[in-house]
């Protein structure tokens, strides 16, 4: 109910509400744990996110629908706050299991006129556990690469969002991306986006039980 009251209080600053609704990272939760169980922390956090998403679904829909994605981009505090809150709502709605949101998320990716909304939608698709998300995810990733392949700094975001995906098979995806023309291990920004993104931003895949994540990092350190 505390979350509901925050969502329904129109007098609160939207940027603050977005931060209040953002769950602690798995790295932060690990710092609080007496014994770090990476998988347990990941699944517990995802479980809490799903519970909140389902319990407050109507409120999140109201927030998301109230934001007009077609308005011209403005770098003002109010507009930045509105985008932030809308994308927090999107992330929760994508966790609720509502397949209708898959289409809305994909449409946000396609139609947004700013990189903040584009990347928020892409990250939600890349991390969606819904079986129906696979096609939209692949189409969005392919479209993003084709659109920005000449912009090296933008492609770093593409590498990073895939590196950080918590879906199973993260290490294999990263190894495949290392063979992609968009990656160059001699480029520090690209190494940070892909290798750093995986090792520091994807705990459930990096700390896999067979230790292959550690082997991968050690091998890349030797190469570098």
PDB file of C-alpha atoms in Angstrom:
ATOM      1  CA  UNK A   1       0.000   0.000   0.000  1.00  0.00           C
ATOM      2  CA  UNK A   2       2.932   2.332   0.571  1.00  0.00           C
ATOM      3  CA  UNK A   3       3.941   1.888  -3.067  1.00  0.00           C
ATOM      4  CA  UNK A   4       0.348   2.479  -4.172  1.00  0.00           C
ATOM      5  CA  UNK A   5       0.127   5.717  -2.212  1.00  0.00           C
ATOM      6  CA  UNK A   6       3.359   6.938  -3.810  1.00  0.00           C
ATOM      7  CA  UNK A   7       2.069   6.125  -7.282  1.00  0.00           C
ATOM      8  CA  UNK A   8      -1.244   7.872  -6.661  1.00  0.00           C
ATOM      9  CA  UNK A   9       0.235  11.030  -5.162  1.00  0.00           C
ATOM     10  CA  UNK A  10       0.258  13.447  -8.073  1.00  0.00           C
ATOM     11  CA  UNK A  11       2.032  16.073  -6.011  1.00  0.00           C
ATOM     12  CA  UNK A  12       5.274  14.142  -5.735  1.00  0.00           C
ATOM     13  CA  UNK A  13       8.198  14.858  -8.041  1.00  0.00           C
ATOM     14  CA  UNK A  14       8.187  12.246 -10.813  1.00  0.00           C
ATOM     15  CA  UNK A  15      11.949  11.801 -10.735  1.00  0.00           C
ATOM     16  CA  UNK A  16      11.796  11.040  -7.018  1.00  0.00           C
ATOM     17  CA  UNK A  17       8.926   8.590  -7.530  1.00  0.00           C
ATOM     18  CA  UNK A  18      10.929   6.818 -10.246  1.00  0.00           C
ATOM     19  CA  UNK A  19      13.851   6.413  -7.854  1.00  0.00           C
ATOM     20  CA  UNK A  20      11.604   5.244  -5.000  1.00  0.00           C
ATOM     21  CA  UNK A  21      10.147   2.547  -7.261  1.00  0.00           C
ATOM     22  CA  UNK A  22      13.534   1.336  -8.501  1.00  0.00           C
ATOM     23  CA  UNK A  23      14.563  -1.829  -6.675  1.00  0.00           C
ATOM     24  CA  UNK A  24      18.057  -2.102  -5.168  1.00  0.00           C
ATOM     25  CA  UNK A  25      20.578  -3.676  -7.524  1.00  0.00           C
ATOM     26  CA  UNK A  26      21.711  -7.251  -7.039  1.00  0.00           C
ATOM     27  CA  UNK A  27      25.197  -5.939  -6.237  1.00  0.00           C
ATOM     28  CA  UNK A  28      23.823  -3.783  -3.422  1.00  0.00           C
ATOM     29  CA  UNK A  29      21.726  -6.644  -2.049  1.00  0.00           C
ATOM     30  CA  UNK A  30      24.826  -8.827  -2.086  1.00  0.00           C
ATOM     31  CA  UNK A  31      26.600  -6.311   0.141  1.00  0.00           C
ATOM     32  CA  UNK A  32      23.832  -6.749   2.728  1.00  0.00           C
ATOM     33  CA  UNK A  33      23.789 -10.539   2.624  1.00  0.00           C
ATOM     34  CA  UNK A  34      25.584 -12.561   5.284  1.00  0.00           C
ATOM     35  CA  UNK A  35      26.260 -15.182   2.617  1.00  0.00           C
ATOM     36  CA  UNK A  36      26.057 -14.257  -1.073  1.00  0.00           C
ATOM     37  CA  UNK A  37      23.896 -16.641  -3.071  1.00  0.00           C
ATOM     38  CA  UNK A  38      23.885 -14.985  -6.500  1.00  0.00           C
ATOM     39  CA  UNK A  39      21.069 -17.072  -7.969  1.00  0.00           C
ATOM     40  CA  UNK A  40      18.867 -16.699  -4.883  1.00  0.00           C
ATOM     41  CA  UNK A  41      19.340 -12.927  -4.815  1.00  0.00           C
ATOM     42  CA  UNK A  42      18.554 -12.644  -8.518  1.00  0.00           C
ATOM     43  CA  UNK A  43      15.408 -14.753  -8.363  1.00  0.00           C
ATOM     44  CA  UNK A  44      14.204 -13.139  -5.130  1.00  0.00           C
ATOM     45  CA  UNK A  45      14.597  -9.661  -6.629  1.00  0.00           C
ATOM     46  CA  UNK A  46      12.807 -10.718  -9.821  1.00  0.00           C
ATOM     47  CA  UNK A  47      10.057 -12.247  -7.703  1.00  0.00           C
ATOM     48  CA  UNK A  48       9.537  -9.029  -5.768  1.00  0.00           C
ATOM     49  CA  UNK A  49       9.438  -7.112  -9.041  1.00  0.00           C
ATOM     50  CA  UNK A  50       6.758  -9.432 -10.442  1.00  0.00           C
ATOM     51  CA  UNK A  51       4.678  -9.192  -7.261  1.00  0.00           C
ATOM     52  CA  UNK A  52       4.769  -5.397  -7.324  1.00  0.00           C
ATOM     53  CA  UNK A  53       4.048  -5.381 -11.055  1.00  0.00           C
ATOM     54  CA  UNK A  54       0.937  -7.527 -10.646  1.00  0.00           C
ATOM     55  CA  UNK A  55      -0.346  -5.832  -7.493  1.00  0.00           C
ATOM     56  CA  UNK A  56       0.065  -2.325  -8.912  1.00  0.00           C
ATOM     57  CA  UNK A  57      -0.623  -3.102 -12.554  1.00  0.00           C
ATOM     58  CA  UNK A  58      -3.464  -0.601 -12.942  1.00  0.00           C
ATOM     59  CA  UNK A  59      -1.369   2.185 -11.440  1.00  0.00           C
ATOM     60  CA  UNK A  60       1.579   1.389 -13.699  1.00  0.00           C
ATOM     61  CA  UNK A  61      -0.696   1.290 -16.745  1.00  0.00           C
ATOM     62  CA  UNK A  62      -2.080   4.693 -15.777  1.00  0.00           C
ATOM     63  CA  UNK A  63       1.424   6.156 -15.512  1.00  0.00           C
ATOM     64  CA  UNK A  64       2.584   4.612 -18.772  1.00  0.00           C
ATOM     65  CA  UNK A  65      -0.509   5.623 -20.731  1.00  0.00           C
ATOM     66  CA  UNK A  66      -0.358   9.190 -19.435  1.00  0.00           C
ATOM     67  CA  UNK A  67       3.049   9.755 -21.037  1.00  0.00           C
ATOM     68  CA  UNK A  68       2.892  10.885 -24.660  1.00  0.00           C
ATOM     69  CA  UNK A  69       5.798   9.299 -26.517  1.00  0.00           C
ATOM     70  CA  UNK A  70       5.115  11.391 -29.601  1.00  0.00           C
ATOM     71  CA  UNK A  71       5.882  14.763 -28.032  1.00  0.00           C
ATOM     72  CA  UNK A  72       9.109  16.470 -29.173  1.00  0.00           C
ATOM     73  CA  UNK A  73      12.165  15.706 -27.061  1.00  0.00           C
ATOM     74  CA  UNK A  74      12.936  18.375 -24.470  1.00  0.00           C
ATOM     75  CA  UNK A  75      15.931  18.198 -22.108  1.00  0.00           C
ATOM     76  CA  UNK A  76      14.111  19.854 -19.210  1.00  0.00           C
ATOM     77  CA  UNK A  77      13.928  18.526 -15.665  1.00  0.00           C
ATOM     78  CA  UNK A  78      10.187  17.893 -15.904  1.00  0.00           C
ATOM     79  CA  UNK A  79      10.441  16.038 -19.208  1.00  0.00           C
ATOM     80  CA  UNK A  80      13.400  13.966 -18.025  1.00  0.00           C
ATOM     81  CA  UNK A  81      11.450  13.042 -14.877  1.00  0.00           C
ATOM     82  CA  UNK A  82       8.363  12.076 -16.896  1.00  0.00           C
ATOM     83  CA  UNK A  83      10.422   9.839 -19.193  1.00  0.00           C
ATOM     84  CA  UNK A  84      12.125   8.226 -16.231  1.00  0.00           C
ATOM     85  CA  UNK A  85       8.856   7.406 -14.448  1.00  0.00           C
ATOM     86  CA  UNK A  86       7.216   6.145 -17.635  1.00  0.00           C
ATOM     87  CA  UNK A  87      10.119   3.773 -18.284  1.00  0.00           C
ATOM     88  CA  UNK A  88      10.081   2.489 -14.709  1.00  0.00           C
ATOM     89  CA  UNK A  89       6.388   1.721 -15.227  1.00  0.00           C
ATOM     90  CA  UNK A  90       7.222  -0.021 -18.504  1.00  0.00           C
ATOM     91  CA  UNK A  91       9.829  -2.226 -16.817  1.00  0.00           C
ATOM     92  CA  UNK A  92       7.311  -3.299 -14.164  1.00  0.00           C
ATOM     93  CA  UNK A  93       4.575  -3.939 -16.714  1.00  0.00           C
ATOM     94  CA  UNK A  94       6.965  -6.077 -18.754  1.00  0.00           C
ATOM     95  CA  UNK A  95       7.609  -8.109 -15.598  1.00  0.00           C
ATOM     96  CA  UNK A  96       3.882  -8.629 -14.980  1.00  0.00           C
ATOM     97  CA  UNK A  97       3.539 -11.280 -17.681  1.00  0.00           C
ATOM     98  CA  UNK A  98       1.045  -9.211 -19.696  1.00  0.00           C
ATOM     99  CA  UNK A  99       1.735 -10.230 -23.301  1.00  0.00           C
ATOM    100  CA  UNK A 100      -0.079  -7.108 -24.508  1.00  0.00           C
ATOM    101  CA  UNK A 101       2.809  -5.089 -23.083  1.00  0.00           C
ATOM    102  CA  UNK A 102       5.268  -6.841 -25.393  1.00  0.00           C
ATOM    103  CA  UNK A 103       3.687  -5.113 -28.359  1.00  0.00           C
ATOM    104  CA  UNK A 104       3.556  -1.764 -26.557  1.00  0.00           C
ATOM    105  CA  UNK A 105       7.211  -2.095 -25.605  1.00  0.00           C
ATOM    106  CA  UNK A 106       8.214  -2.962 -29.161  1.00  0.00           C
ATOM    107  CA  UNK A 107       6.161  -0.053 -30.496  1.00  0.00           C
ATOM    108  CA  UNK A 108       7.901   2.267 -28.037  1.00  0.00           C
ATOM    109  CA  UNK A 109      11.226   1.035 -29.359  1.00  0.00           C
ATOM    110  CA  UNK A 110      10.165   1.714 -32.959  1.00  0.00           C
ATOM    111  CA  UNK A 111       8.445   5.060 -32.500  1.00  0.00           C
ATOM    112  CA  UNK A 112      10.403   6.871 -29.771  1.00  0.00           C
ATOM    113  CA  UNK A 113      12.179  10.065 -30.782  1.00  0.00           C
ATOM    114  CA  UNK A 114      14.877   9.934 -28.105  1.00  0.00           C
ATOM    115  CA  UNK A 115      17.544   7.430 -27.090  1.00  0.00           C
ATOM    116  CA  UNK A 116      16.342   7.261 -23.467  1.00  0.00           C
ATOM    117  CA  UNK A 117      13.006   5.747 -24.437  1.00  0.00           C
ATOM    118  CA  UNK A 118      14.542   3.614 -27.176  1.00  0.00           C
ATOM    119  CA  UNK A 119      17.086   2.039 -24.825  1.00  0.00           C
ATOM    120  CA  UNK A 120      14.524   1.555 -22.051  1.00  0.00           C
ATOM    121  CA  UNK A 121      12.288  -0.378 -24.438  1.00  0.00           C
ATOM    122  CA  UNK A 122      15.221  -2.346 -25.863  1.00  0.00           C
ATOM    123  CA  UNK A 123      16.466  -3.287 -22.378  1.00  0.00           C
ATOM    124  CA  UNK A 124      12.989  -4.475 -21.378  1.00  0.00           C
ATOM    125  CA  UNK A 125      12.760  -6.636 -24.498  1.00  0.00           C
ATOM    126  CA  UNK A 126      16.274  -8.017 -24.062  1.00  0.00           C
ATOM    127  CA  UNK A 127      15.544  -9.021 -20.463  1.00  0.00           C
ATOM    128  CA  UNK A 128      11.990 -10.305 -20.946  1.00  0.00           C
ATOM    129  CA  UNK A 129      11.488 -13.916 -19.896  1.00  0.00           C
ATOM    130  CA  UNK A 130       8.244 -14.229 -21.865  1.00  0.00           C
ATOM    131  CA  UNK A 131       8.446 -16.790 -24.663  1.00  0.00           C
ATOM    132  CA  UNK A 132       6.674 -14.412 -27.022  1.00  0.00           C
ATOM    133  CA  UNK A 133       9.387 -11.786 -26.594  1.00  0.00           C
ATOM    134  CA  UNK A 134      11.991 -13.624 -28.639  1.00  0.00           C
ATOM    135  CA  UNK A 135      10.861 -12.406 -32.062  1.00  0.00           C
ATOM    136  CA  UNK A 136      10.427  -8.776 -30.973  1.00  0.00           C
ATOM    137  CA  UNK A 137      13.781  -8.915 -29.193  1.00  0.00           C
ATOM    138  CA  UNK A 138      15.637 -10.188 -32.265  1.00  0.00           C
ATOM    139  CA  UNK A 139      13.903  -7.708 -34.579  1.00  0.00           C
ATOM    140  CA  UNK A 140      14.681  -4.774 -32.272  1.00  0.00           C
ATOM    141  CA  UNK A 141      18.340  -5.736 -31.844  1.00  0.00           C
ATOM    142  CA  UNK A 142      18.775  -6.190 -35.591  1.00  0.00           C
ATOM    143  CA  UNK A 143      17.018  -2.906 -36.322  1.00  0.00           C
ATOM    144  CA  UNK A 144      19.137  -1.018 -33.778  1.00  0.00           C
ATOM    145  CA  UNK A 145      22.365  -2.356 -35.277  1.00  0.00           C
ATOM    146  CA  UNK A 146      21.314  -1.576 -38.830  1.00  0.00           C
ATOM    147  CA  UNK A 147      20.263   1.934 -37.891  1.00  0.00           C
ATOM    148  CA  UNK A 148      23.354   2.845 -35.850  1.00  0.00           C
ATOM    149  CA  UNK A 149      26.134   0.686 -37.267  1.00  0.00           C
ATOM    150  CA  UNK A 150      28.067   3.755 -38.404  1.00  0.00           C
ATOM    151  CA  UNK A 151      27.909   5.341 -34.932  1.00  0.00           C
ATOM    152  CA  UNK A 152      30.490   3.552 -32.791  1.00  0.00           C
ATOM    153  CA  UNK A 153      29.528   5.189 -29.489  1.00  0.00           C
ATOM    154  CA  UNK A 154      25.852   4.360 -29.978  1.00  0.00           C
ATOM    155  CA  UNK A 155      26.693   0.749 -30.819  1.00  0.00           C
ATOM    156  CA  UNK A 156      28.452   0.514 -27.460  1.00  0.00           C
ATOM    157  CA  UNK A 157      25.015   0.790 -25.861  1.00  0.00           C
ATOM    158  CA  UNK A 158      23.835  -2.068 -28.080  1.00  0.00           C
ATOM    159  CA  UNK A 159      26.738  -4.217 -26.900  1.00  0.00           C
ATOM    160  CA  UNK A 160      26.162  -3.271 -23.273  1.00  0.00           C
ATOM    161  CA  UNK A 161      22.431  -3.981 -23.192  1.00  0.00           C
ATOM    162  CA  UNK A 162      23.033  -7.496 -24.529  1.00  0.00           C
ATOM    163  CA  UNK A 163      25.979  -8.089 -22.199  1.00  0.00           C
ATOM    164  CA  UNK A 164      23.794  -7.221 -19.201  1.00  0.00           C
ATOM    165  CA  UNK A 165      20.830  -9.411 -20.146  1.00  0.00           C
ATOM    166  CA  UNK A 166      20.056 -11.748 -17.249  1.00  0.00           C
ATOM    167  CA  UNK A 167      18.452 -14.375 -19.469  1.00  0.00           C
ATOM    168  CA  UNK A 168      20.194 -17.773 -19.516  1.00  0.00           C
ATOM    169  CA  UNK A 169      23.098 -18.147 -21.929  1.00  0.00           C
ATOM    170  CA  UNK A 170      24.625 -14.754 -21.239  1.00  0.00           C
ATOM    171  CA  UNK A 171      28.235 -15.907 -21.564  1.00  0.00           C
ATOM    172  CA  UNK A 172      27.553 -17.566 -24.899  1.00  0.00           C
ATOM    173  CA  UNK A 173      25.891 -14.391 -26.208  1.00  0.00           C
ATOM    174  CA  UNK A 174      28.899 -12.316 -25.152  1.00  0.00           C
ATOM    175  CA  UNK A 175      31.331 -14.715 -26.834  1.00  0.00           C
ATOM    176  CA  UNK A 176      29.297 -14.521 -30.042  1.00  0.00           C
ATOM    177  CA  UNK A 177      29.281 -10.726 -29.891  1.00  0.00           C
ATOM    178  CA  UNK A 178      33.069 -10.708 -29.552  1.00  0.00           C
ATOM    179  CA  UNK A 179      33.143 -12.139 -33.076  1.00  0.00           C
ATOM    180  CA  UNK A 180      30.789  -9.438 -34.357  1.00  0.00           C
ATOM    181  CA  UNK A 181      32.144  -6.647 -36.555  1.00  0.00           C
ATOM    182  CA  UNK A 182      30.781  -4.126 -34.031  1.00  0.00           C
ATOM    183  CA  UNK A 183      33.295  -5.292 -31.413  1.00  0.00           C
ATOM    184  CA  UNK A 184      37.016  -4.560 -31.247  1.00  0.00           C
ATOM    185  CA  UNK A 185      38.881  -5.625 -28.121  1.00  0.00           C
ATOM    186  CA  UNK A 186      41.553  -3.009 -28.864  1.00  0.00           C
ATOM    187  CA  UNK A 187      38.922  -0.300 -28.407  1.00  0.00           C
ATOM    188  CA  UNK A 188      38.640   0.455 -24.647  1.00  0.00           C
ATOM    189  CA  UNK A 189      35.033   1.667 -24.860  1.00  0.00           C
ATOM    190  CA  UNK A 190      33.916  -1.477 -26.644  1.00  0.00           C
ATOM    191  CA  UNK A 191      35.810  -3.733 -24.223  1.00  0.00           C
ATOM    192  CA  UNK A 192      34.183  -1.914 -21.333  1.00  0.00           C
ATOM    193  CA  UNK A 193      30.706  -2.097 -22.905  1.00  0.00           C
ATOM    194  CA  UNK A 194      30.796  -5.819 -23.662  1.00  0.00           C
ATOM    195  CA  UNK A 195      33.305  -7.458 -21.318  1.00  0.00           C
ATOM    196  CA  UNK A 196      32.848  -4.965 -18.495  1.00  0.00           C
ATOM    197  CA  UNK A 197      29.082  -4.910 -18.941  1.00  0.00           C
ATOM    198  CA  UNK A 198      28.938  -8.680 -18.613  1.00  0.00           C
ATOM    199  CA  UNK A 199      31.352  -9.096 -15.705  1.00  0.00           C
ATOM    200  CA  UNK A 200      30.121  -6.184 -13.599  1.00  0.00           C
ATOM    201  CA  UNK A 201      26.501  -5.872 -14.690  1.00  0.00           C
ATOM    202  CA  UNK A 202      25.297  -9.441 -15.134  1.00  0.00           C
ATOM    203  CA  UNK A 203      25.935 -11.268 -11.845  1.00  0.00           C
ATOM    204  CA  UNK A 204      23.636 -14.231 -12.439  1.00  0.00           C
ATOM    205  CA  UNK A 205      25.472 -15.143 -15.668  1.00  0.00           C
ATOM    206  CA  UNK A 206      28.996 -14.063 -14.709  1.00  0.00           C
ATOM    207  CA  UNK A 207      28.950 -15.971 -11.393  1.00  0.00           C
ATOM    208  CA  UNK A 208      27.614 -19.155 -12.989  1.00  0.00           C
ATOM    209  CA  UNK A 209      28.223 -22.286 -10.973  1.00  0.00           C
ATOM    210  CA  UNK A 210      30.633 -23.919 -13.423  1.00  0.00           C
ATOM    211  CA  UNK A 211      33.094 -21.022 -13.082  1.00  0.00           C
ATOM    212  CA  UNK A 212      33.199 -20.355 -16.834  1.00  0.00           C
ATOM    213  CA  UNK A 213      32.454 -16.684 -16.270  1.00  0.00           C
ATOM    214  CA  UNK A 214      35.664 -16.349 -14.255  1.00  0.00           C
ATOM    215  CA  UNK A 215      37.627 -18.292 -16.863  1.00  0.00           C
ATOM    216  CA  UNK A 216      36.293 -15.933 -19.524  1.00  0.00           C
ATOM    217  CA  UNK A 217      37.349 -12.834 -17.575  1.00  0.00           C
ATOM    218  CA  UNK A 218      40.811 -14.250 -16.860  1.00  0.00           C
ATOM    219  CA  UNK A 219      41.284 -15.057 -20.548  1.00  0.00           C
ATOM    220  CA  UNK A 220      40.283 -11.530 -21.584  1.00  0.00           C
ATOM    221  CA  UNK A 221      42.659  -9.990 -19.031  1.00  0.00           C
ATOM    222  CA  UNK A 222      45.492 -12.044 -20.525  1.00  0.00           C
ATOM    223  CA  UNK A 223      44.546 -10.907 -24.036  1.00  0.00           C
ATOM    224  CA  UNK A 224      44.343  -7.269 -22.983  1.00  0.00           C
TER     225      UNK A 224
END
